[in-house]
Coordinates of C-alpha atoms in Angstrom, one line a residue:
M1 CA 99.8 72.6 59.4
S2 CA 97.0 73.3 61.8
V3 CA 97.4 72.6 65.5
K4 CA 94.8 70.5 67.3
I5 CA 94.4 71.0 71.0
N6 CA 92.0 69.1 73.3
V7 CA 91.1 71.9 75.6
S8 CA 89.0 69.9 78.0
E9 CA 91.8 67.4 78.4
I10 CA 94.6 69.9 79.1
F11 CA 92.7 72.5 81.0
A12 CA 94.1 72.9 84.5
S13 CA 96.1 69.7 84.0
N14 CA 99.1 71.4 85.7
V15 CA 97.0 72.8 88.7
F16 CA 96.7 71.2 92.1
D17 CA 93.2 72.4 92.2
D18 CA 90.1 71.5 94.3
A19 CA 89.2 68.5 92.1
T20 CA 92.8 67.1 92.3
M21 CA 92.9 67.6 96.1
K22 CA 89.5 65.9 96.5
Q23 CA 90.7 63.0 94.4
R24 CA 94.1 62.5 96.2
L25 CA 93.5 63.5 99.8
P26 CA 91.9 61.3 102.4
K27 CA 88.2 62.4 102.8
K28 CA 88.7 63.5 106.3
I29 CA 91.7 65.6 105.5
Y30 CA 90.0 67.2 102.5
A31 CA 87.0 68.0 104.7
E32 CA 89.2 69.6 107.4
F33 CA 91.0 71.7 104.8
K34 CA 87.7 72.9 103.2
N35 CA 86.4 73.8 106.7
T36 CA 89.6 75.7 107.4
L37 CA 89.0 77.8 104.3
L38 CA 85.3 78.3 105.1
E39 CA 85.8 79.3 108.7
G40 CA 89.0 81.2 108.3
K41 CA 90.8 79.1 110.9
D42 CA 94.5 78.2 111.2
L43 CA 95.6 75.2 109.1
E44 CA 96.3 72.2 111.5
P45 CA 99.8 70.8 111.2
H46 CA 98.7 67.3 110.5
V47 CA 96.5 68.5 107.6
A48 CA 99.4 70.6 106.1
E49 CA 101.7 67.5 106.4
I50 CA 99.4 65.3 104.4
I51 CA 98.6 68.0 101.8
A52 CA 102.3 68.6 101.3
H53 CA 103.0 64.9 100.8
E54 CA 100.3 64.5 98.2
M55 CA 101.2 67.8 96.5
K56 CA 104.9 66.6 96.2
E57 CA 103.8 63.2 94.9
W58 CA 101.6 64.8 92.3
A59 CA 104.4 67.2 91.3
I60 CA 106.9 64.4 90.9
E61 CA 104.5 62.5 88.7
K62 CA 104.5 65.6 86.5
G63 CA 108.3 65.5 86.3
A64 CA 109.0 68.2 88.9
T65 CA 112.3 68.1 90.9
H66 CA 112.0 71.5 92.7
Y67 CA 109.4 73.6 94.4
T68 CA 109.2 77.3 95.0
H69 CA 107.3 79.8 97.1
W70 CA 106.0 82.2 94.4
F71 CA 105.2 85.8 95.6
Q72 CA 104.6 89.3 94.4
P73 CA 107.0 91.9 95.9
L74 CA 106.7 95.6 95.3
T75 CA 108.4 95.4 91.9
N76 CA 105.2 94.7 89.7
I77 CA 106.7 91.3 88.8
T78 CA 106.9 88.0 90.7
A79 CA 109.7 86.4 92.6
E80 CA 110.8 82.8 93.2
K81 CA 113.6 80.7 94.8
H82 CA 113.7 77.0 93.8
D83 CA 114.4 74.2 96.3
A84 CA 114.8 70.5 95.4
F85 CA 112.8 67.8 97.0
I86 CA 115.9 65.9 97.8
N87 CA 116.8 65.1 101.4
P88 CA 120.2 63.3 102.0
Q89 CA 120.2 60.1 104.2
K90 CA 123.0 58.8 106.4
D91 CA 123.7 55.9 104.1
G92 CA 124.4 58.3 101.2
S93 CA 121.1 57.8 99.5
I94 CA 118.5 60.6 99.1
L95 CA 114.8 60.7 100.0
L96 CA 112.4 62.9 98.1
S97 CA 110.4 64.8 100.7
F98 CA 108.3 67.9 101.2
S99 CA 107.0 68.7 104.7
G100 CA 104.0 70.7 105.9
K101 CA 106.4 73.3 107.3
E102 CA 108.1 73.7 103.9
L103 CA 104.6 74.1 102.3
I104 CA 103.5 76.7 104.7
K105 CA 106.6 78.8 105.3
G106 CA 109.6 80.1 103.4
E107 CA 112.4 82.5 104.2
P108 CA 113.5 84.8 101.4
D109 CA 115.7 87.9 102.1
G110 CA 113.4 90.7 103.1
S111 CA 116.0 93.5 102.5
S112 CA 116.8 92.7 98.9
F113 CA 113.4 93.7 97.6
P114 CA 111.9 97.2 97.7
S115 CA 110.6 97.8 101.2
G116 CA 110.5 101.6 101.6
G117 CA 112.7 101.4 104.7
I118 CA 110.8 98.6 106.5
R119 CA 113.8 96.2 106.1
A120 CA 117.5 97.2 106.2
T121 CA 120.4 95.0 105.2
C122 CA 121.2 94.4 108.8
E123 CA 117.7 93.2 109.5
A124 CA 117.1 91.1 106.4
R125 CA 114.7 88.3 107.5
G126 CA 111.4 88.0 105.6
Y127 CA 108.8 85.2 105.4
T128 CA 106.6 83.8 102.7
A129 CA 103.4 82.0 103.7
W130 CA 101.1 79.8 101.6
D131 CA 98.0 81.4 100.3
C132 CA 95.9 78.3 100.4
T133 CA 93.0 80.0 98.6
S134 CA 95.1 80.1 95.4
P135 CA 96.0 76.6 94.1
A136 CA 99.6 75.5 93.5
F137 CA 100.6 74.7 89.9
I138 CA 103.3 73.2 87.8
H139 CA 105.3 75.6 85.6
E140 CA 106.9 74.0 82.5
A141 CA 109.7 75.5 80.3
P142 CA 111.5 74.1 77.3
D143 CA 114.8 72.2 78.1
S144 CA 114.2 72.2 81.9
T145 CA 112.4 70.1 84.4
P146 CA 109.0 71.4 85.6
V147 CA 108.8 73.2 89.0
L148 CA 106.0 73.2 91.6
Y149 CA 104.9 76.8 92.3
I150 CA 103.1 77.6 95.5
P151 CA 101.4 81.0 95.7
T152 CA 102.3 82.8 98.9
I153 CA 102.3 86.2 100.7
F154 CA 105.5 87.9 101.6
C155 CA 106.0 89.8 104.9
S156 CA 108.8 91.1 107.1
Y157 CA 110.1 89.5 110.3
T158 CA 108.1 92.1 112.2
G159 CA 104.9 91.3 110.3
E160 CA 104.6 94.2 107.8
A161 CA 103.5 93.4 104.3
L162 CA 106.3 93.5 101.7
D163 CA 104.2 92.4 98.8
K164 CA 101.0 93.1 96.9
K165 CA 99.1 89.9 97.8
T166 CA 98.9 90.4 101.6
P167 CA 97.0 93.8 101.5
L168 CA 94.9 92.4 98.7
L169 CA 93.7 89.5 100.8
R170 CA 93.1 91.9 103.7
S171 CA 91.0 94.2 101.5
M172 CA 88.9 91.3 100.3
E173 CA 88.1 90.4 103.9
A174 CA 87.4 94.0 104.8
L175 CA 84.9 94.4 101.9
S176 CA 83.2 91.0 102.8
T177 CA 82.8 92.1 106.4
Q178 CA 81.1 95.3 105.6
A179 CA 79.1 94.0 102.6
M180 CA 77.7 91.2 104.8
R181 CA 76.2 93.8 107.2
I182 CA 74.2 95.2 104.2
I183 CA 73.2 91.7 103.0
K184 CA 71.8 90.8 106.4
L185 CA 69.8 94.0 106.6
F186 CA 68.0 92.9 103.4
G187 CA 67.1 89.6 105.0
D188 CA 69.7 87.3 103.3
T189 CA 70.3 84.5 105.9
T190 CA 72.1 82.0 103.6
A191 CA 75.2 84.0 102.4
T192 CA 78.2 83.8 104.6
K193 CA 80.6 86.1 102.8
V194 CA 80.9 88.4 99.8
V195 CA 83.6 87.7 97.2
T196 CA 85.1 90.3 94.8
S197 CA 85.8 89.0 91.3
V198 CA 88.0 90.5 88.5
G199 CA 88.3 90.0 84.8
P200 CA 91.4 91.9 83.6
E201 CA 91.7 92.5 79.9
Q202 CA 95.4 92.5 78.9
E203 CA 96.7 94.6 76.0
Y204 CA 100.2 94.1 74.5
F205 CA 102.4 94.7 71.5
L206 CA 104.4 92.1 69.5
V207 CA 107.5 93.2 67.6
D208 CA 110.1 91.2 65.7
K209 CA 113.0 90.3 67.9
D210 CA 115.6 91.0 65.2
T211 CA 114.3 94.6 65.0
Y212 CA 113.9 94.9 68.7
D213 CA 117.5 94.0 69.3
K214 CA 118.6 97.0 67.3
R215 CA 116.8 99.4 69.6
K216 CA 118.5 100.1 72.9
D217 CA 115.6 102.2 74.1
L218 CA 113.2 99.3 73.7
I219 CA 115.6 96.9 75.4
F220 CA 116.3 99.1 78.4
T221 CA 113.1 101.1 78.8
G222 CA 110.4 99.2 77.0
R223 CA 109.5 102.2 74.8
T224 CA 111.1 104.1 71.9
L225 CA 112.8 107.3 73.1
F226 CA 113.7 108.4 69.6
G227 CA 112.0 107.8 66.3
A228 CA 109.7 109.1 63.5
P229 CA 106.1 108.3 62.7
A230 CA 105.7 105.4 60.3
P231 CA 104.3 106.2 56.9
K232 CA 101.2 104.2 57.8
G233 CA 100.0 104.1 61.4
Q234 CA 96.5 103.4 62.7
E235 CA 94.8 106.2 60.6
L236 CA 93.0 103.7 58.3
D237 CA 91.4 101.9 61.3
D238 CA 92.2 98.6 59.6
H239 CA 94.0 96.8 62.4
Y240 CA 91.3 96.7 65.1
F241 CA 89.5 93.3 65.0
G242 CA 91.3 92.7 61.7
T243 CA 92.4 89.3 60.4
I244 CA 95.1 88.0 62.7
K245 CA 98.4 87.3 60.9
E246 CA 99.5 83.7 60.8
R247 CA 102.7 84.3 62.7
V248 CA 100.8 86.1 65.5
L249 CA 98.0 83.4 65.5
A250 CA 100.7 80.7 66.0
Y251 CA 102.0 82.7 69.0
M252 CA 98.4 83.1 70.4
T253 CA 97.8 79.3 69.9
E254 CA 100.9 78.3 72.0
L255 CA 100.1 81.1 74.5
N256 CA 96.6 79.8 75.0
E257 CA 97.8 76.2 75.4
E258 CA 100.3 77.2 78.1
L259 CA 97.6 79.3 80.0
W260 CA 94.9 76.6 79.8
K261 CA 97.3 74.1 81.3
L262 CA 97.5 76.4 84.3
G263 CA 93.7 76.7 84.6
I264 CA 93.7 80.3 83.3
T265 CA 90.5 80.8 81.3
A266 CA 92.0 82.7 78.3
K267 CA 88.9 83.3 76.3
T268 CA 89.1 86.3 73.9
Q269 CA 91.9 87.2 71.6
H270 CA 92.0 89.9 68.9
N271 CA 93.9 92.7 67.2
E272 CA 93.8 96.0 69.0
V273 CA 93.7 99.5 67.4
A274 CA 97.4 100.2 67.0
P275 CA 99.6 98.2 64.5
A276 CA 101.1 95.2 66.2
Q277 CA 98.9 95.6 69.2
H278 CA 96.7 92.8 70.5
E279 CA 94.5 91.8 73.5
L280 CA 93.9 88.7 75.6
A281 CA 90.9 88.6 78.0
P282 CA 90.2 85.8 80.5
I283 CA 86.9 85.0 82.3
Y284 CA 86.3 86.3 85.7
D285 CA 87.9 84.8 88.8
T286 CA 88.2 85.6 92.5
T287 CA 90.3 88.7 92.9
N288 CA 93.4 87.1 94.4
I289 CA 93.4 84.2 91.9
A290 CA 92.8 86.7 89.0
T291 CA 95.7 88.7 90.2
D292 CA 97.9 85.6 90.3
H293 CA 96.7 84.6 86.9
N294 CA 97.4 88.1 85.4
Q295 CA 101.0 88.0 86.6
L296 CA 101.3 84.6 85.0
I297 CA 99.8 85.8 81.8
M298 CA 102.3 88.6 81.5
E299 CA 105.2 86.3 82.2
I300 CA 104.1 83.6 79.8
M301 CA 103.3 86.2 77.1
K302 CA 107.0 87.3 77.2
K303 CA 108.4 83.7 77.2
V304 CA 106.2 82.3 74.4
A305 CA 107.0 85.4 72.3
L306 CA 110.7 84.6 72.3
R307 CA 110.0 81.1 71.0
H308 CA 108.5 82.7 67.9
N309 CA 111.3 85.2 67.5
L310 CA 109.0 87.9 68.8
V311 CA 109.2 90.3 71.8
C312 CA 106.1 91.1 73.8
L313 CA 106.0 94.7 74.9
L314 CA 103.9 95.5 78.0
H315 CA 104.9 99.2 78.4
E316 CA 101.8 101.4 78.4
K317 CA 103.1 103.6 75.6
P318 CA 105.9 101.9 73.6
F319 CA 105.3 104.0 70.5
A320 CA 104.3 107.7 70.5
G321 CA 101.4 108.8 68.3
I322 CA 99.4 105.6 68.4
N323 CA 97.3 103.9 71.0
G324 CA 99.0 102.7 74.3
S325 CA 98.1 99.5 76.1
G326 CA 95.9 99.3 79.2
K327 CA 94.5 96.6 81.4
H328 CA 90.7 97.1 81.9
N329 CA 90.0 95.9 85.4
N330 CA 86.4 94.5 85.4
W331 CA 85.3 94.4 89.0
S332 CA 82.2 93.0 90.7
M333 CA 81.1 91.5 94.0
S334 CA 78.9 88.6 94.7
T335 CA 77.7 86.5 97.7
D336 CA 79.1 83.0 98.1
T337 CA 75.6 81.8 97.1
G338 CA 75.9 83.4 93.7
K339 CA 74.0 86.7 94.0
N340 CA 75.8 89.5 92.1
L341 CA 75.4 92.7 94.1
L342 CA 75.9 94.8 91.0
E343 CA 73.1 93.1 89.0
P344 CA 70.4 95.8 88.5
G345 CA 67.7 93.4 87.3
D346 CA 64.9 94.3 84.9
T347 CA 63.6 97.1 87.1
P348 CA 66.6 98.8 88.7
H349 CA 64.4 101.6 90.0
S350 CA 62.7 99.2 92.5
N351 CA 65.9 97.2 93.3
K352 CA 66.7 98.9 96.6
Q353 CA 69.7 96.8 97.5
F354 CA 71.3 97.4 94.1
L355 CA 70.6 101.2 94.4
L356 CA 72.2 101.3 97.9
V357 CA 75.3 99.4 96.7
L358 CA 75.5 101.7 93.6
A359 CA 75.1 104.9 95.8
S360 CA 77.9 103.5 98.1
I361 CA 80.2 103.0 95.1
L362 CA 79.5 106.5 93.8
K363 CA 80.3 107.9 97.2
A364 CA 83.5 105.8 97.5
V365 CA 84.8 106.9 94.0
D366 CA 84.0 110.6 94.7
D367 CA 85.4 110.7 98.2
Y368 CA 88.5 108.8 97.3
A369 CA 89.1 109.8 93.6
P370 CA 92.8 110.8 94.2
L371 CA 93.4 107.4 95.9
L372 CA 91.8 105.5 93.0
R373 CA 93.9 107.6 90.5
M374 CA 97.0 106.7 92.5
S375 CA 96.3 103.0 92.2
A376 CA 96.8 103.3 88.4
A377 CA 99.8 105.6 88.5
T378 CA 103.1 104.4 86.9
P379 CA 105.7 106.2 84.9
G380 CA 104.6 104.4 81.8
N381 CA 100.9 105.2 82.4
D382 CA 101.7 108.9 82.5
H383 CA 102.3 108.7 78.8
R384 CA 99.1 106.9 78.1
L385 CA 96.3 108.5 80.2
G386 CA 94.4 111.1 78.2
A387 CA 95.9 110.1 74.8
N388 CA 94.7 108.0 71.9
E389 CA 91.6 106.2 73.4
A390 CA 92.9 105.9 76.9
P391 CA 90.7 107.4 79.6
P392 CA 91.7 110.9 81.0
A393 CA 93.4 111.4 84.3
I394 CA 90.1 112.8 85.7
I395 CA 88.1 110.2 87.7
S396 CA 84.5 110.1 86.7
V397 CA 81.8 107.4 86.6
F398 CA 79.7 106.4 83.5
L399 CA 76.4 104.8 84.4
G400 CA 74.5 105.0 81.1
D401 CA 71.1 106.3 80.2
Q402 CA 69.1 103.9 82.2
L403 CA 70.7 104.3 85.6
E404 CA 71.3 108.0 85.1
D405 CA 67.6 108.4 84.5
V406 CA 66.8 106.4 87.7
L407 CA 69.1 108.5 89.8
S408 CA 67.8 111.7 88.2
Q409 CA 64.3 110.7 89.3
L410 CA 65.5 110.2 92.8
C411 CA 67.2 113.6 93.0
E412 CA 64.4 115.6 91.3
K413 CA 61.2 113.8 92.5
G414 CA 62.4 112.1 95.6
E415 CA 61.7 108.6 94.2
A416 CA 62.2 106.6 91.1
T417 CA 59.1 105.0 89.5
R418 CA 60.3 103.7 86.2
S419 CA 63.3 102.3 84.3
L420 CA 64.2 102.8 80.7
E421 CA 63.9 99.6 78.7
G422 CA 66.0 98.4 75.8
S423 CA 64.3 98.4 72.4
Q424 CA 64.7 96.2 69.3
L425 CA 67.8 96.8 67.1
E426 CA 66.6 97.9 63.7
T427 CA 69.2 97.1 61.0
G428 CA 66.9 97.5 57.9
V429 CA 67.9 94.0 56.8
S430 CA 65.0 91.5 56.8
T431 CA 67.2 88.4 56.9
V432 CA 69.1 89.5 60.1
P433 CA 67.6 88.1 63.3
R434 CA 66.0 90.7 65.5
F435 CA 67.2 91.1 69.1
S436 CA 66.8 93.6 72.0
K437 CA 69.4 96.3 72.4
D438 CA 70.9 97.0 75.8
A439 CA 69.2 99.7 77.8
T440 CA 72.3 101.9 77.4
D441 CA 75.3 102.5 75.2
R442 CA 79.0 102.0 76.2
N443 CA 81.5 104.8 76.8
R444 CA 85.2 104.0 76.0
T445 CA 86.4 107.4 77.3
S446 CA 85.2 106.8 80.9
P447 CA 87.8 105.7 83.5
F448 CA 85.2 104.0 85.6
A449 CA 82.2 102.7 83.7
F450 CA 79.2 100.5 84.6
T451 CA 78.9 97.8 82.0
G452 CA 75.7 95.9 82.9
N453 CA 76.6 94.0 86.1
K454 CA 80.1 95.2 86.9
F455 CA 82.4 98.3 86.9
E456 CA 85.2 98.5 84.4
F457 CA 88.2 100.5 85.7
R458 CA 89.9 101.4 82.5
M459 CA 92.8 103.4 83.9
V460 CA 95.1 100.5 84.9
G461 CA 98.3 100.3 82.8
S462 CA 99.2 97.2 80.8
S463 CA 102.4 96.5 82.8
A464 CA 101.0 97.0 86.2
S465 CA 99.8 94.5 88.8
I466 CA 96.1 94.6 89.2
A467 CA 96.5 94.1 93.0
D468 CA 96.9 97.9 93.6
P469 CA 93.6 99.1 92.0
N470 CA 91.7 96.2 93.6
I471 CA 93.1 96.9 97.0
V472 CA 91.9 100.5 96.7
L473 CA 88.5 99.5 95.2
N474 CA 87.8 96.9 97.9
T475 CA 88.8 99.2 100.7
I476 CA 86.9 102.4 99.7
V477 CA 83.8 100.5 98.9
A478 CA 84.1 98.6 102.3
E479 CA 84.3 102.0 103.9
T480 CA 81.1 103.4 102.4
L481 CA 79.2 100.2 102.8
G482 CA 80.2 100.3 106.5
Q483 CA 78.9 103.9 106.7
A484 CA 75.6 102.8 105.2
A485 CA 75.3 99.9 107.6
D486 CA 76.1 102.2 110.6
I487 CA 73.1 104.3 109.6
L488 CA 70.6 101.6 108.7
E489 CA 71.3 99.3 111.6
K490 CA 70.2 102.1 114.0
A491 CA 67.2 103.2 112.0
D492 CA 63.7 102.9 113.6
D493 CA 62.1 102.8 110.1
F494 CA 64.4 100.8 107.8
E495 CA 62.6 101.6 104.6
L496 CA 62.4 105.3 105.2
A497 CA 66.1 105.5 106.3
L498 CA 67.1 103.4 103.2
H499 CA 65.2 105.7 100.9
D500 CA 66.7 108.9 102.4
L501 CA 70.2 107.5 102.5
I502 CA 70.1 106.5 98.8
K503 CA 68.6 109.9 97.8
D504 CA 71.1 111.9 99.9
W505 CA 74.2 110.1 98.7
V506 CA 73.2 110.2 95.1
T507 CA 72.4 114.0 95.4
D508 CA 75.7 114.6 97.2
H509 CA 77.9 112.7 94.8
I510 CA 76.1 113.2 91.4
R511 CA 79.1 115.4 90.3
I512 CA 81.1 112.2 89.8
I513 CA 78.7 110.9 87.1
F514 CA 79.6 111.9 83.6
N515 CA 78.3 110.1 80.5
G516 CA 79.8 112.3 77.9
D517 CA 83.1 112.5 75.9
G518 CA 85.9 112.2 78.3
Y519 CA 88.4 113.2 75.6
S520 CA 87.0 116.7 75.0
D521 CA 88.5 119.9 76.3
A522 CA 85.0 120.9 77.5
W523 CA 85.1 118.0 80.0
V524 CA 88.4 119.2 81.5
E525 CA 86.8 122.6 82.1
E526 CA 83.5 121.0 83.4
A527 CA 85.4 118.7 85.7
A528 CA 87.3 121.7 87.2
R529 CA 84.0 123.5 87.7
R530 CA 82.6 120.4 89.5
G531 CA 85.7 120.3 91.7
L532 CA 87.0 116.9 90.4
P533 CA 90.7 116.4 90.7
N534 CA 92.9 116.2 87.6
I535 CA 96.1 114.5 88.7
K536 CA 98.3 114.2 85.7
N537 CA 101.5 112.5 86.9
T538 CA 102.7 109.7 89.1
V539 CA 104.6 111.9 91.5
D540 CA 101.5 114.0 92.4
A541 CA 99.3 110.9 92.5
T542 CA 101.6 109.1 94.9
S543 CA 101.5 111.9 97.5
V544 CA 98.0 110.9 98.5
L545 CA 99.4 108.0 100.5
A546 CA 100.6 110.5 103.1
D547 CA 97.1 112.0 103.5
P548 CA 95.9 111.5 107.2
E549 CA 92.4 110.5 106.0
V550 CA 93.9 107.8 103.7
I551 CA 96.0 106.5 106.5
K552 CA 93.0 106.4 108.8
L553 CA 90.9 104.6 106.1
F554 CA 93.4 101.8 105.6
E555 CA 94.2 101.4 109.3
K556 CA 90.5 101.2 110.1
H557 CA 89.9 98.3 107.8
G558 CA 93.2 96.6 108.6
V559 CA 94.5 96.8 105.0
F560 CA 97.7 98.9 105.6
S561 CA 99.4 100.3 108.6
A562 CA 100.8 103.8 108.6
V563 CA 104.3 102.2 108.3
E564 CA 103.2 100.1 105.3
L565 CA 101.7 103.1 103.5
A566 CA 104.8 105.2 104.1
A567 CA 106.9 102.4 102.7
R568 CA 104.7 102.2 99.6
E569 CA 104.9 106.0 99.1
E570 CA 108.7 105.8 99.2
V571 CA 108.8 102.8 96.8
G572 CA 106.5 104.7 94.4
Y573 CA 108.8 107.7 94.3
E574 CA 111.9 105.5 94.0
N575 CA 110.5 103.5 91.1
Y576 CA 109.5 106.7 89.3
S577 CA 112.9 108.3 89.7
K578 CA 114.7 105.2 88.6
A579 CA 112.6 104.7 85.5
I580 CA 113.2 108.3 84.5
N581 CA 116.9 108.1 85.1
I582 CA 117.2 104.9 83.1
E583 CA 115.4 106.6 80.2
A584 CA 117.7 109.6 80.5
R585 CA 120.9 107.5 80.6
T586 CA 119.6 105.4 77.6
M587 CA 119.0 108.6 75.6
I588 CA 122.5 109.9 76.3
D589 CA 124.0 106.5 75.4
M590 CA 122.1 106.4 72.1
V591 CA 123.0 109.9 71.2
K592 CA 126.7 109.4 71.8
K593 CA 127.1 106.0 70.3
E594 CA 124.5 105.9 67.5
I595 CA 123.0 109.2 66.5
I596 CA 126.0 111.6 66.6
P597 CA 128.3 109.1 64.7
A598 CA 125.5 108.5 62.1
V599 CA 125.1 112.3 61.7
M600 CA 128.8 112.8 61.3
E601 CA 129.1 110.1 58.7
Y602 CA 126.2 111.5 56.8
T603 CA 127.5 115.1 56.8
T604 CA 130.9 113.8 55.7
T605 CA 129.2 112.1 52.7
V606 CA 127.3 115.2 51.9
A607 CA 130.4 117.4 52.1
K608 CA 132.3 115.0 49.8
S609 CA 129.5 114.9 47.2

């Protein structure tokens, strides 16, 4: 029987979003709250008190009995502690209450999460604080009451970030500050901030739970440590975009419904290249909200799969010999008035603001390639990068024919006077409507590819939080935009200084541009000749966090302190060593308890025969 869902009716029905706040809050309180967000001021206690009351009333109407501060510690998953709304009274009755203080502040144990030495057991206090730019929501689960989830940051008693959300918000502010300097130089007097947006495509595998339960390696490590290739894999290319099986489609239907209730714009679903591999892609959202949503997507994928007697695998390479799973991080930046700074327009050769932003990004990626590589480094991703349609471990930028031609003109002639235009697609079929092709092709082998009005960072692994790559992207681009503003703000002749800056930066960093086949051995040799780093594993990638220039970069923009970076380096090494040890112990256990007994039984049978 087909399932009918009224999407417009259920979408964001479990979210205490702007529309809900506007409807439920007094007009004056709503206006004060919006001004607080706009101006970046502290939230007044009386405003927090009224918001907390209305949020509690709304949650109770939805059936909630508890609330939780929901945060993202350095574990790549989320954390939560549930508290009931009940407040005992002297007469033995209870009052359902939720104060402004409870909304704003929570106190989880800071020493029980990875902290890289920032928190010891004897100094355990940590704080969660409401991220009021990300809306609260109701999380439902079968056979339990709904819970009010409040997105928060997580920091230590001494103020250091113990999570991924805090530095992400800092990096967004850093980029906005530097990008606004550029915006003002080009005469924009209406924009007040620049916002980064992300659309993360999520790849995953679905396997039958009964089969999964027989594999200790899948249970404990998320990937197969032993095994043989299946008689049929992906060699026929018949799974990618193939007809979705009914059992999987039923799973996707329930998954979409759960996500839509939470205001997550799950839009695209399809079969991926490997057998049993699939993808879900949402529409863009502000970076911190997109990060929250992606964490929810991964959690809900796993929960819904179990209801269908399936298991969702998010490991980057659960099966050797076939495609692994990534999370393509589509990144862009726009003004709060809606102008996309990565929109080249019809004539990118004459779009000076776009060319400056592009040159700044090229410089950022080239100058900080090891840092960008580190942001996608995980033990699981070490198995994926450079294999079966995953990008190589070498950072390069794909721009396509149109932009490469514009930049070549700048380098060779000193100025760009024309842009390549897209032509009509010729199919040879008269009944097929004609339409214009894009001005350039796509490149699936590039780790950092321009795709029309955004950059797609394809290195990120499927199980990872997207906070890390976006912290790095925001910060390195903030740095180069700031360098550009330093030069242009002092220039006597703005147009001349702008022209020279774009030309010089493109010339200096053209080595990072590569539009060819990133899978070829020839590219590995060419990249080495260009001096581009080829960092093949997580251990080597993590070491960049101790680089004095990296520490200086993050401290300059207020994203990380030296202590916070040192902590993250230690946590990175610790997570890697633990993952490898768990895999080793699992292999030993499987060999002793499953493989050797099976071999002995078989050899006995052969000997008797």
